CSV table of C-alpha atoms and ligand atoms in Angstrom, one decimal:
chain,number,residue,atom,x,y,z
A,1,MET,CA,-15.1,39.3,-34.8
A,2,ASN,CA,-17.2,36.1,-35.3
A,3,HIS,CA,-15.9,32.6,-35.2
A,4,SER,CA,-14.9,32.5,-38.9
A,5,GLU,CA,-13.0,35.7,-38.7
A,6,VAL,CA,-11.1,34.7,-35.6
A,7,LEU,CA,-10.4,31.3,-37.0
A,8,GLN,CA,-9.0,32.7,-40.2
A,9,LEU,CA,-6.5,34.6,-38.1
A,10,ALA,CA,-5.7,31.6,-36.0
A,11,GLN,CA,-5.4,29.5,-39.2
A,12,LYS,CA,-2.9,31.9,-40.6
A,13,ALA,CA,-0.8,31.8,-37.5
A,14,ILE,CA,-1.0,28.0,-37.3
A,15,ASP,CA,-0.1,27.5,-40.9
A,16,GLN,CA,3.0,29.7,-40.4
A,17,TYR,CA,3.8,27.7,-37.2
A,18,LEU,CA,3.6,24.4,-39.1
A,19,ARG,CA,5.7,25.7,-42.0
A,20,GLN,CA,8.5,26.9,-39.6
A,21,LEU,CA,8.4,23.9,-37.4
A,22,HIS,CA,11.5,22.3,-39.0
A,23,ASP,CA,13.6,25.5,-38.6
A,24,GLN,CA,12.3,26.2,-35.2
A,25,GLY,CA,12.7,22.6,-33.9
A,26,VAL,CA,11.8,22.2,-30.3
A,27,GLY,CA,12.7,25.8,-29.6
A,28,LYS,CA,15.1,27.2,-27.0
A,29,SER,CA,14.1,26.8,-23.3
A,30,GLN,CA,13.8,29.8,-21.2
A,31,THR,CA,13.4,30.3,-17.5
A,32,PRO,CA,9.9,31.1,-16.3
A,33,LEU,CA,11.0,34.6,-15.3
A,34,ALA,CA,12.7,35.4,-18.6
A,35,LEU,CA,9.7,34.2,-20.5
A,36,LYS,CA,7.3,36.2,-18.3
A,37,GLU,CA,9.3,39.3,-19.0
A,38,GLN,CA,9.0,38.9,-22.8
A,39,LEU,CA,5.3,38.2,-22.8
A,40,ASN,CA,2.5,40.4,-21.7
A,41,LEU,CA,0.0,37.9,-20.2
A,42,SER,CA,-1.8,40.2,-17.8
A,43,LEU,CA,-5.6,40.0,-17.7
A,44,THR,CA,-7.1,43.4,-17.6
A,45,ALA,CA,-10.4,45.0,-16.9
A,46,THR,CA,-10.7,46.3,-20.4
A,47,ALA,CA,-10.9,44.2,-23.6
A,48,GLN,CA,-7.8,43.9,-25.8
A,49,SER,CA,-7.9,44.8,-29.4
A,50,ASP,CA,-8.1,42.2,-32.2
A,51,PHE,CA,-4.7,43.2,-33.3
A,52,GLN,CA,-3.3,42.5,-29.8
A,53,LEU,CA,-5.1,39.1,-29.8
A,54,GLN,CA,-3.5,38.3,-33.1
A,55,GLN,CA,-0.1,39.1,-31.6
A,56,ASP,CA,-1.0,36.9,-28.6
A,57,LEU,CA,-1.7,34.0,-31.0
A,58,GLN,CA,1.7,34.4,-32.6
A,59,ASN,CA,3.5,34.8,-29.3
A,60,TYR,CA,2.0,31.6,-27.9
A,61,LEU,CA,3.1,29.7,-30.9
A,62,LYS,CA,6.5,31.3,-31.0
A,63,HIS,CA,7.3,30.1,-27.5
A,64,ALA,CA,5.5,26.7,-27.6
A,65,VAL,CA,7.8,23.7,-27.4
A,66,GLY,CA,7.9,22.0,-30.8
A,67,THR,CA,6.5,18.6,-29.8
A,68,LEU,CA,5.6,17.9,-33.4
A,69,ASP,CA,9.3,18.0,-34.3
A,70,PRO,CA,11.2,14.6,-34.3
A,71,ARG,CA,13.8,16.2,-32.0
A,72,PHE,CA,11.3,16.2,-29.2
A,73,MET,CA,12.4,12.9,-27.5
A,74,ASN,CA,11.6,14.0,-24.0
A,75,GLN,CA,8.3,12.4,-23.1
A,76,LEU,CA,6.3,9.3,-23.9
A,77,PHE,CA,4.7,11.0,-26.9
A,78,SER,CA,6.0,13.0,-29.9
A,79,GLY,CA,4.5,14.1,-33.1
A,80,LEU,CA,0.8,14.3,-34.0
A,81,GLN,CA,-1.1,12.6,-36.8
A,82,PRO,CA,-2.6,15.1,-39.1
A,83,TRP,CA,-6.0,13.5,-39.1
A,84,ALA,CA,-5.9,13.5,-35.3
A,85,LEU,CA,-5.4,17.3,-35.5
A,86,ALA,CA,-8.4,17.6,-37.7
A,87,GLY,CA,-10.5,15.5,-35.3
A,88,GLU,CA,-9.4,17.7,-32.4
A,89,MET,CA,-10.5,20.7,-34.3
A,90,LEU,CA,-13.9,19.2,-34.8
A,91,ALA,CA,-14.2,18.5,-31.1
A,92,ALA,CA,-13.3,22.1,-30.4
A,93,VAL,CA,-15.7,23.6,-32.9
A,94,THR,CA,-18.6,21.4,-31.9
A,95,ASN,CA,-17.9,22.0,-28.2
A,96,THR,CA,-20.0,19.3,-26.6
A,97,THR,CA,-20.0,16.8,-23.8
A,98,MET,CA,-19.7,13.1,-23.9
A,99,ALA,CA,-22.0,12.7,-21.0
A,100,THR,CA,-25.0,11.8,-23.1
A,101,TYR,CA,-25.7,10.4,-26.5
A,102,GLU,CA,-28.2,13.3,-27.2
A,103,ALA,CA,-25.4,15.9,-26.8
A,104,SER,CA,-22.7,13.9,-28.7
A,105,PRO,CA,-24.4,11.4,-31.0
A,106,VAL,CA,-21.7,10.8,-33.5
A,107,ALA,CA,-18.8,11.0,-31.0
A,108,THR,CA,-20.6,8.6,-28.7
A,109,LEU,CA,-20.8,6.0,-31.5
A,110,MET,CA,-17.2,6.7,-32.4
A,111,GLU,CA,-16.1,6.1,-28.8
A,112,ARG,CA,-18.1,2.9,-28.6
A,113,GLU,CA,-16.6,1.7,-31.9
A,114,LEU,CA,-13.1,2.5,-30.6
A,115,VAL,CA,-13.7,0.8,-27.3
A,116,GLN,CA,-14.9,-2.4,-29.1
A,117,HIS,CA,-12.0,-2.3,-31.6
A,118,LEU,CA,-9.4,-1.8,-28.9
A,119,CYS,CA,-10.9,-4.5,-26.7
A,120,GLY,CA,-10.6,-6.8,-29.7
A,121,PHE,CA,-6.8,-6.3,-29.7
A,122,ALA,CA,-6.8,-7.3,-26.1
A,123,GLY,CA,-8.6,-10.5,-27.1
A,124,TRP,CA,-12.0,-9.5,-25.6
A,125,LYS,CA,-14.8,-10.1,-28.0
A,126,THR,CA,-17.3,-8.2,-25.9
A,127,GLY,CA,-15.7,-5.6,-23.7
A,128,ASP,CA,-16.6,-2.4,-22.1
A,129,GLY,CA,-14.6,0.8,-21.8
A,130,ILE,CA,-14.5,4.6,-21.5
A,131,MET,CA,-12.1,7.3,-22.5
A,132,VAL,CA,-10.4,8.9,-19.5
A,133,THR,CA,-8.3,11.9,-18.8
A,134,GLY,CA,-5.0,9.9,-19.1
A,135,GLY,CA,-3.2,6.8,-18.0
A,136,SER,CA,-3.1,8.0,-14.4
A,137,ASN,CA,-6.9,8.2,-14.4
A,138,ALA,CA,-7.1,4.7,-16.0
A,139,ASN,CA,-5.1,3.4,-13.1
A,140,LEU,CA,-7.4,5.0,-10.7
A,141,VAL,CA,-10.4,3.6,-12.5
A,142,GLY,CA,-8.8,0.1,-12.5
A,143,MET,CA,-8.3,0.3,-8.7
A,144,LEU,CA,-11.8,1.6,-8.2
A,145,MET,CA,-13.4,-1.2,-10.3
A,146,ALA,CA,-11.3,-3.8,-8.4
A,147,ARG,CA,-12.5,-2.4,-5.1
A,148,ASN,CA,-16.1,-2.3,-6.1
A,149,LYS,CA,-16.0,-5.8,-7.5
A,150,LEU,CA,-14.3,-7.4,-4.5
A,151,PHE,CA,-16.0,-5.2,-1.9
A,152,PRO,CA,-19.3,-4.1,-3.5
A,153,ASP,CA,-20.6,-2.5,-0.2
A,154,TYR,CA,-17.7,0.0,-0.1
A,155,LYS,CA,-19.2,2.0,-2.9
A,156,LYS,CA,-22.0,3.0,-0.5
A,157,THR,CA,-20.5,2.6,2.9
A,158,GLY,CA,-16.9,3.6,2.3
A,159,VAL,CA,-13.9,1.7,3.4
A,160,SER,CA,-14.1,1.4,7.1
A,161,GLY,CA,-11.5,-0.5,9.1
A,162,ALA,CA,-10.3,-2.9,6.5
A,163,ARG,CA,-6.9,-2.4,5.1
A,164,LEU,CA,-7.1,-2.8,1.3
A,165,VAL,CA,-3.7,-3.5,-0.3
A,166,ALA,CA,-2.7,-3.2,-3.9
A,167,PHE,CA,0.5,-4.6,-5.5
A,168,VAL,CA,2.5,-2.9,-8.3
A,169,SER,CA,6.0,-3.1,-9.4
A,170,GLU,CA,8.6,-0.8,-8.0
A,171,GLU,CA,9.0,0.4,-11.6
A,172,ALA,CA,5.3,1.3,-11.8
A,173,HIS,CA,4.0,4.8,-12.5
A,174,TYR,CA,3.5,7.0,-9.5
A,175,SER,CA,-0.2,7.4,-10.4
A,176,PHE,CA,-1.0,4.2,-8.5
A,177,GLY,CA,0.0,6.1,-5.3
A,178,LYS,CA,-2.2,9.0,-6.3
A,179,ALA,CA,-5.1,6.6,-6.9
A,180,ALA,CA,-4.6,5.2,-3.4
A,181,ASN,CA,-4.6,8.7,-2.0
A,182,ILE,CA,-7.8,9.7,-3.9
A,183,MET,CA,-9.6,6.5,-2.9
A,184,GLY,CA,-8.7,6.9,0.7
A,185,LEU,CA,-6.8,3.6,0.8
A,186,GLY,CA,-3.5,5.3,1.8
A,187,THR,CA,-0.3,5.4,-0.1
A,188,ASP,CA,1.3,2.9,2.4
A,189,ASN,CA,-1.1,0.3,1.0
A,190,ILE,CA,0.4,0.4,-2.4
A,191,ARG,CA,3.1,-2.3,-2.1
A,192,ALA,CA,6.1,-1.8,-4.4
A,193,ILE,CA,7.1,-5.3,-5.6
A,194,ALA,CA,10.8,-5.7,-6.5
A,195,ALA,CA,11.6,-5.9,-10.2
A,196,ASP,CA,14.2,-8.2,-11.7
A,197,ALA,CA,17.4,-6.9,-13.2
A,198,ALA,CA,15.6,-6.2,-16.5
A,199,GLY,CA,12.9,-4.2,-14.7
A,200,ARG,CA,10.0,-6.7,-14.8
A,201,MET,CA,8.0,-7.3,-11.7
A,202,SER,CA,9.2,-10.4,-9.8
A,203,THR,CA,6.4,-13.0,-9.5
A,204,ALA,CA,8.1,-14.7,-6.6
A,205,ALA,CA,8.3,-11.4,-4.7
A,206,LEU,CA,4.7,-10.7,-5.6
A,207,LYS,CA,3.5,-14.1,-4.2
A,208,ALA,CA,5.5,-13.5,-1.0
A,209,ALA,CA,4.1,-10.0,-0.5
A,210,ILE,CA,0.5,-11.3,-0.9
A,211,GLN,CA,1.1,-14.0,1.6
A,212,GLN,CA,2.6,-11.6,4.0
A,213,SER,CA,-0.2,-9.2,3.6
A,214,ARG,CA,-2.8,-11.8,4.3
A,215,ALA,CA,-0.9,-13.1,7.3
A,216,ALA,CA,-1.0,-9.5,8.7
A,217,GLY,CA,-4.8,-9.5,8.4
A,218,GLU,CA,-4.9,-7.1,5.4
A,219,HIS,CA,-7.1,-7.4,2.3
A,220,PRO,CA,-5.2,-7.7,-0.9
A,221,PHE,CA,-7.4,-6.8,-3.8
A,222,PHE,CA,-5.4,-5.6,-6.8
A,223,VAL,CA,-2.4,-6.3,-8.9
A,224,GLY,CA,-1.2,-3.6,-11.3
A,225,ALA,CA,1.0,-4.9,-14.0
A,226,THR,CA,2.8,-2.4,-16.3
A,227,ALA,CA,3.1,-2.8,-20.0
A,228,GLY,CA,5.8,-0.4,-20.9
A,229,THR,CA,7.4,1.1,-17.8
A,230,THR,CA,8.0,4.8,-17.7
A,231,VAL,CA,11.8,4.7,-17.4
A,232,LEU,CA,13.0,1.5,-19.1
A,233,GLY,CA,10.0,0.7,-21.3
A,234,GLU,CA,9.9,-2.8,-19.9
A,235,PHE,CA,6.9,-5.2,-19.8
A,236,ASP,CA,5.8,-7.1,-16.7
A,237,PRO,CA,5.1,-10.8,-17.3
A,238,ILE,CA,1.3,-10.5,-17.7
A,239,ASP,CA,0.8,-14.2,-18.3
A,240,GLU,CA,2.4,-15.2,-15.1
A,241,LEU,CA,0.8,-12.4,-13.1
A,242,SER,CA,-2.6,-13.4,-14.4
A,243,LEU,CA,-2.1,-16.9,-12.9
A,244,ILE,CA,-1.3,-15.4,-9.5
A,245,ALA,CA,-4.1,-13.0,-9.6
A,246,ARG,CA,-6.6,-15.7,-10.5
A,247,GLU,CA,-5.3,-18.0,-7.8
A,248,GLU,CA,-5.5,-15.2,-5.2
A,249,LYS,CA,-8.8,-13.9,-6.5
A,250,LEU,CA,-7.3,-10.4,-7.2
A,251,TRP,CA,-8.2,-8.0,-9.9
A,252,LEU,CA,-5.4,-7.8,-12.5
A,253,HIS,CA,-5.1,-4.3,-14.1
A,254,VAL,CA,-2.6,-3.7,-16.8
A,255,ASP,CA,-1.2,-0.2,-17.1
A,256,GLY,CA,-0.6,-0.1,-20.9
A,257,ALA,CA,-0.5,3.7,-21.0
A,258,TRP,CA,2.8,3.6,-22.8
A,259,GLY,CA,3.1,0.1,-24.2
A,260,GLY,CA,-0.5,-0.8,-24.9
A,261,SER,CA,0.0,0.0,-28.6
A,262,VAL,CA,2.3,-3.0,-29.0
A,263,LEU,CA,-1.0,-5.0,-29.3
A,264,LEU,CA,-1.3,-3.6,-32.9
A,265,SER,CA,2.0,-5.2,-33.9
A,266,ARG,CA,2.3,-8.9,-34.8
A,267,LYS,CA,6.0,-8.6,-34.2
A,268,HIS,CA,5.8,-7.0,-30.7
A,269,ARG,CA,2.5,-8.0,-29.2
A,270,HIS,CA,4.1,-11.0,-27.5
A,271,LEU,CA,5.3,-8.4,-24.9
A,272,MET,CA,1.8,-8.4,-23.6
A,273,SER,CA,1.0,-12.1,-23.9
A,274,GLY,CA,-1.6,-13.0,-21.4
A,275,ILE,CA,-3.5,-9.7,-21.7
A,276,GLU,CA,-6.7,-11.5,-22.5
A,277,LYS,CA,-6.7,-12.8,-19.0
A,278,ALA,CA,-6.5,-9.4,-17.4
A,279,ASP,CA,-9.5,-7.7,-15.8
A,280,SER,CA,-8.7,-4.2,-17.2
A,281,LEU,CA,-6.3,-2.3,-19.3
A,282,GLY,CA,-5.3,1.3,-19.6
A,283,TRP,CA,-4.1,2.4,-23.0
A,284,ASP,CA,-3.0,5.9,-24.1
A,285,THR,CA,-3.0,6.1,-27.9
A,286,HIS,CA,-1.6,9.6,-27.7
A,287,LYS,CA,1.6,8.2,-26.4
A,288,MET,CA,2.8,5.6,-29.0
A,289,LEU,CA,0.3,6.4,-31.8
A,290,GLY,CA,0.5,10.2,-32.1
A,291,THR,CA,-3.3,10.6,-31.7
A,292,GLY,CA,-3.0,13.8,-29.7
A,293,LEU,CA,-3.2,14.6,-26.0
A,294,VAL,CA,-5.3,13.3,-24.4
A,295,SER,CA,-6.4,10.0,-26.0
A,296,SER,CA,-6.7,7.5,-23.2
A,297,PHE,CA,-8.8,4.4,-22.8
A,298,PHE,CA,-9.8,2.3,-19.9
A,299,LEU,CA,-10.9,-1.1,-21.1
A,300,THR,CA,-12.3,-4.2,-19.5
A,301,PRO,CA,-13.7,-7.5,-20.6
A,302,HIS,CA,-16.4,-7.3,-17.8
A,303,ALA,CA,-19.6,-6.2,-19.5
A,304,ASN,CA,-21.5,-3.5,-17.6
A,305,ALA,CA,-19.0,-3.4,-14.8
A,306,LEU,CA,-18.2,0.3,-15.5
A,307,ARG,CA,-21.8,1.4,-15.1
A,308,THR,CA,-22.2,-0.7,-11.9
A,309,SER,CA,-19.0,0.6,-10.5
A,310,HIS,CA,-19.3,4.3,-11.4
A,311,GLY,CA,-23.0,4.9,-12.0
A,312,GLY,CA,-25.1,6.8,-9.6
A,313,GLY,CA,-27.0,10.1,-9.7
A,314,GLY,CA,-28.0,12.3,-12.6
A,315,ALA,CA,-31.3,10.6,-13.4
A,316,ASP,CA,-33.1,13.6,-12.2
A,317,TYR,CA,-31.8,16.0,-14.8
A,318,ILE,CA,-29.4,14.5,-17.3
A,319,PHE,CA,-29.6,10.7,-17.8
A,320,HIS,CA,-33.1,10.2,-19.0
A,321,ALA,CA,-34.7,6.7,-19.3
A,322,SER,CA,-35.0,6.2,-23.0
A,323,ASP,CA,-33.6,4.0,-25.8
A,324,ALA,CA,-31.0,6.6,-26.7
A,325,GLY,CA,-30.2,7.1,-23.0
A,326,SER,CA,-29.0,3.5,-22.7
A,327,TRP,CA,-26.2,4.6,-25.1
A,328,ASP,CA,-25.1,7.3,-22.7
A,329,LEU,CA,-21.4,7.0,-21.7
A,330,GLY,CA,-21.8,9.4,-18.7
A,331,PRO,CA,-22.8,6.7,-16.1
A,332,SER,CA,-19.7,4.8,-17.0
A,333,SER,CA,-17.4,7.8,-16.5
A,334,LEU,CA,-16.0,9.5,-13.4
A,335,GLN,CA,-16.7,12.8,-15.2
A,336,CYS,CA,-19.9,14.5,-16.0
A,337,GLY,CA,-18.9,17.0,-18.7
A,338,ARG,CA,-16.3,15.3,-20.8
A,339,LYS,CA,-14.5,16.4,-23.9
A,340,ALA,CA,-15.0,14.4,-27.1
A,341,ASP,CA,-11.6,12.9,-27.3
A,342,ALA,CA,-12.8,10.0,-29.4
A,343,ILE,CA,-13.1,12.1,-32.6
A,344,LYS,CA,-9.4,12.6,-33.0
A,345,VAL,CA,-8.5,9.0,-32.3
A,346,TRP,CA,-11.2,7.8,-34.6
A,347,PHE,CA,-10.0,10.0,-37.5
A,348,ALA,CA,-6.4,8.9,-37.0
A,349,TRP,CA,-7.4,5.3,-36.9
A,350,ARG,CA,-9.6,5.7,-40.0
A,351,ALA,CA,-6.7,7.4,-41.8
A,352,LEU,CA,-4.2,4.6,-41.2
A,353,GLY,CA,-6.2,1.6,-40.4
A,354,ASP,CA,-4.9,-1.3,-38.2
A,355,ASP,CA,-2.3,-2.1,-40.8
A,356,GLY,CA,-1.0,1.5,-41.1
A,357,LEU,CA,-0.8,1.7,-37.3
A,358,GLU,CA,1.0,-1.6,-37.1
A,359,THR,CA,3.6,-0.2,-39.6
A,360,TYR,CA,3.7,3.0,-37.5
A,361,VAL,CA,4.5,1.1,-34.3
A,362,ASP,CA,7.0,-1.2,-35.9
A,363,ALA,CA,8.9,1.8,-37.4
A,364,LEU,CA,9.2,3.3,-33.9
A,365,PHE,CA,10.6,0.0,-32.5
A,366,ALA,CA,13.1,-0.1,-35.4
A,367,ASN,CA,14.2,3.4,-34.6
A,368,ALA,CA,14.8,2.4,-30.9
A,369,GLN,CA,17.1,-0.3,-32.2
A,370,THR,CA,18.9,2.1,-34.5
A,371,ALA,CA,19.4,4.5,-31.6
A,372,ALA,CA,20.7,1.7,-29.3
A,373,THR,CA,23.2,0.6,-32.1
A,374,LEU,CA,24.4,4.2,-32.5
A,375,VAL,CA,24.9,4.5,-28.7
A,376,LYS,CA,27.0,1.3,-28.7
A,377,GLN,CA,29.1,2.5,-31.5
A,378,THR,CA,29.8,5.8,-29.9
A,379,ALA,CA,32.8,6.3,-27.6
A,380,GLY,CA,31.8,8.1,-24.4
A,381,LEU,CA,28.3,6.6,-24.4
A,382,GLU,CA,27.2,3.5,-22.6
A,383,LEU,CA,23.8,1.8,-23.0
A,384,VAL,CA,22.1,1.0,-19.7
A,385,CYS,CA,20.3,-2.0,-21.2
A,386,GLU,CA,19.1,-3.2,-24.6
A,387,PRO,CA,15.8,-1.4,-25.3
A,388,THR,CA,12.7,-3.6,-25.1
A,389,SER,CA,10.5,-0.9,-26.6
A,390,LEU,CA,11.1,2.7,-27.3
A,391,ASN,CA,13.1,3.8,-24.3
A,392,VAL,CA,16.7,4.1,-25.1
A,393,CYS,CA,18.6,4.7,-21.9
A,394,PHE,CA,22.3,5.5,-21.8
A,395,ARG,CA,25.0,7.2,-19.7
A,396,VAL,CA,27.3,9.9,-21.0
A,397,LYS,CA,30.8,9.6,-19.7
A,398,ARG,CA,31.3,12.1,-17.0
A,399,PRO,CA,34.0,13.7,-14.9
A,400,HIS,CA,34.4,11.9,-11.6
A,401,HIS,CA,33.7,15.0,-9.5
A,402,VAL,CA,30.2,15.5,-10.9
A,403,ALA,CA,27.4,13.3,-9.6
A,404,SER,CA,25.7,11.3,-12.3
A,405,ALA,CA,22.2,12.9,-11.8
A,406,GLN,CA,23.6,16.4,-11.9
A,407,TRP,CA,25.7,15.6,-15.0
A,408,HIS,CA,22.8,14.2,-17.0
A,409,ARG,CA,20.6,17.0,-15.9
A,410,MET,CA,23.1,19.6,-17.0
A,411,LEU,CA,23.6,17.9,-20.4
A,412,ARG,CA,19.9,17.9,-21.3
A,413,GLU,CA,19.6,21.5,-20.1
A,414,GLN,CA,22.5,22.5,-22.3
A,415,LEU,CA,20.6,21.0,-25.3
A,416,MET,CA,17.4,22.7,-24.4
A,417,ASN,CA,19.0,26.0,-23.9
A,418,LYS,CA,20.4,25.8,-27.4
A,419,GLY,CA,17.1,24.5,-28.8
A,420,GLN,CA,18.9,21.5,-30.3
A,421,ALA,CA,16.6,18.8,-28.9
A,422,MET,CA,14.6,17.8,-25.9
A,423,VAL,CA,15.6,14.6,-24.2
A,424,ASN,CA,15.0,13.5,-20.7
A,425,MET,CA,17.1,12.0,-17.9
A,426,ALA,CA,16.0,9.6,-15.3
A,427,THR,CA,17.3,8.1,-12.1
A,428,ARG,CA,16.7,4.5,-11.3
A,429,LYS,CA,18.3,2.6,-8.3
A,430,ASP,CA,21.0,5.3,-7.8
A,431,ASP,CA,21.9,5.2,-11.5
A,432,SER,CA,21.2,8.3,-13.6
A,433,PHE,CA,21.1,8.4,-17.4
A,434,ILE,CA,19.7,10.0,-20.5
A,435,ARG,CA,16.3,8.5,-21.5
A,436,LEU,CA,15.7,9.0,-25.2
A,437,ILE,CA,12.2,8.1,-26.5
A,438,THR,CA,11.8,7.1,-30.2
A,439,ALA,CA,8.0,7.9,-30.4
A,440,HIS,CA,8.2,10.2,-33.4
A,441,PRO,CA,7.7,8.5,-36.8
A,442,GLY,CA,9.9,11.2,-38.4
A,443,GLN,CA,13.0,10.2,-36.5
A,444,ASN,CA,15.8,8.6,-38.5
A,445,GLU,CA,19.5,7.7,-38.2
A,446,LYS,CA,20.6,11.3,-39.1
A,447,ILE,CA,18.5,12.9,-36.4
A,448,LEU,CA,19.6,10.3,-33.8
A,449,LYS,CA,23.2,10.7,-34.7
A,450,SER,CA,23.0,14.5,-34.5
A,451,LEU,CA,21.4,14.2,-31.0
A,452,LEU,CA,24.2,12.0,-29.8
A,453,SER,CA,26.8,14.3,-31.3
A,454,ASP,CA,25.2,17.3,-29.6
A,455,LEU,CA,25.2,15.5,-26.3
A,456,LEU,CA,28.9,14.7,-26.6
A,457,LYS,CA,29.6,18.4,-27.6
A,458,ALA,CA,27.7,19.5,-24.6
A,459,ALA,CA,29.7,17.1,-22.4
A,460,GLU,CA,32.9,18.6,-23.8
A,461,GLU,CA,31.7,22.2,-23.2
A,462,LEU,CA,30.7,21.3,-19.6
A,463,ASN,CA,34.1,19.7,-19.0
A,464,HIS,CA,35.9,23.0,-19.7
B,1,LIG,C1,3.5,3.6,-17.4
B,1,LIG,C2,2.7,4.8,-17.3
B,1,LIG,N1,1.5,4.8,-16.7
B,1,LIG,C3,0.7,5.9,-16.6
B,1,LIG,C4,1.2,7.1,-17.0
B,1,LIG,C5,0.4,8.3,-16.8
B,1,LIG,O1,-0.3,8.7,-18.0
B,1,LIG,P1,-0.9,10.1,-18.2
B,1,LIG,O2,0.2,11.0,-18.3
B,1,LIG,O3,-1.7,9.9,-19.5
B,1,LIG,O4,-1.8,10.3,-17.0
B,1,LIG,C6,2.5,7.2,-17.6
B,1,LIG,C7,3.0,8.5,-18.0
B,1,LIG,O5,4.0,8.6,-18.6
B,1,LIG,C8,3.2,6.0,-17.7
B,1,LIG,O6,4.5,6.1,-18.2
């Protein structure tokens, strides 16, 4: 079969999947072994028939988790904008790489447009940026840029002897540790700064840690603030952190993988006040804006800093000196071949505009407030804290003989086994709770109420 014939089959299966989405919901969870038993996934020496492949298409969709359904409240993304899906399909069918303008002319211009537009929301009139493989990668890029700016020789010579130290909140995402590992800095050299009761990095603790580090002969180089922490959805005080970073001559990176999208909202952008003073920002639009995984940006106000930091090699065969070549994004990236992620984000943005996206974000925030109010009104549930953004964290009353982590794990598993909803649990400072994320624009009071009622029923069942 040719592309069109195969696509027609896929299209039919996808249409059916989308039509059944509401009835199927998130789907019932199965153990890996049970799932393996039901599916024949073996790769064989001989080709499979088109009929079998059609079955395979349907089987994949049948068992996929319904992340487009509003009952998917598990992770820091949910739902998918329809125009983003169309953009993703264009990226798939044109199957190209973002390394050079010549291979991806339109997508390169789209990515550049997006980068400039997003930089504008950070208050940077002329910025630079690149799409990356996710927020984790954006944090790595931020650390690498910081190292190469403060210690330009290390790009060539490597870090030898000096102990480079980075500071992030104890609430920060684990990817900072991974970045330190990849960069050869050592995970011990990521210092976890205490957060206050609300979960915001303590500026006093940061100052003290920097002084202590300098006194020990180390080389502080990086402060990583978080805009939208993974568990509580809290925002570090960027304005105050920027003063410290400036005074101490450290690079200030803001991990806005989750919360960066508040910049679109006049109502909520105050959470990131001071962002214009940061040196870099990571921002996943696939998380709060439903632009499809992966849509992730690394942005910086420092013109050409990306090429300087990451560039090197490739002039012999891929990056040719020409007018068009100066538009190549490859030298600014850590990748060579790179998927055209910009297309889906550009289409989603084009379809809603800044105004539509602002309404989108504001509606998600309103849903978080609705969820928190419902929790407070429901006996047997206890809010961990008022939600600052879209993370609604609460405890479900438990029998004393069951540990909190185990209890909340069992509760979510009960919901998943029945296919009622997918919601996560988290443990923070010896406290475990349900973490409900209101990232889907289709969530409403009815859905949220039903989730809470399912949780309470699950608690009752587990109690017996
Ligand atoms: C605050 C924060 N930063 C970074 C990441 C990593 O993003 P990604 O999954 O796109 O690598 C996450 C993931 O949830 C996150 O919550």
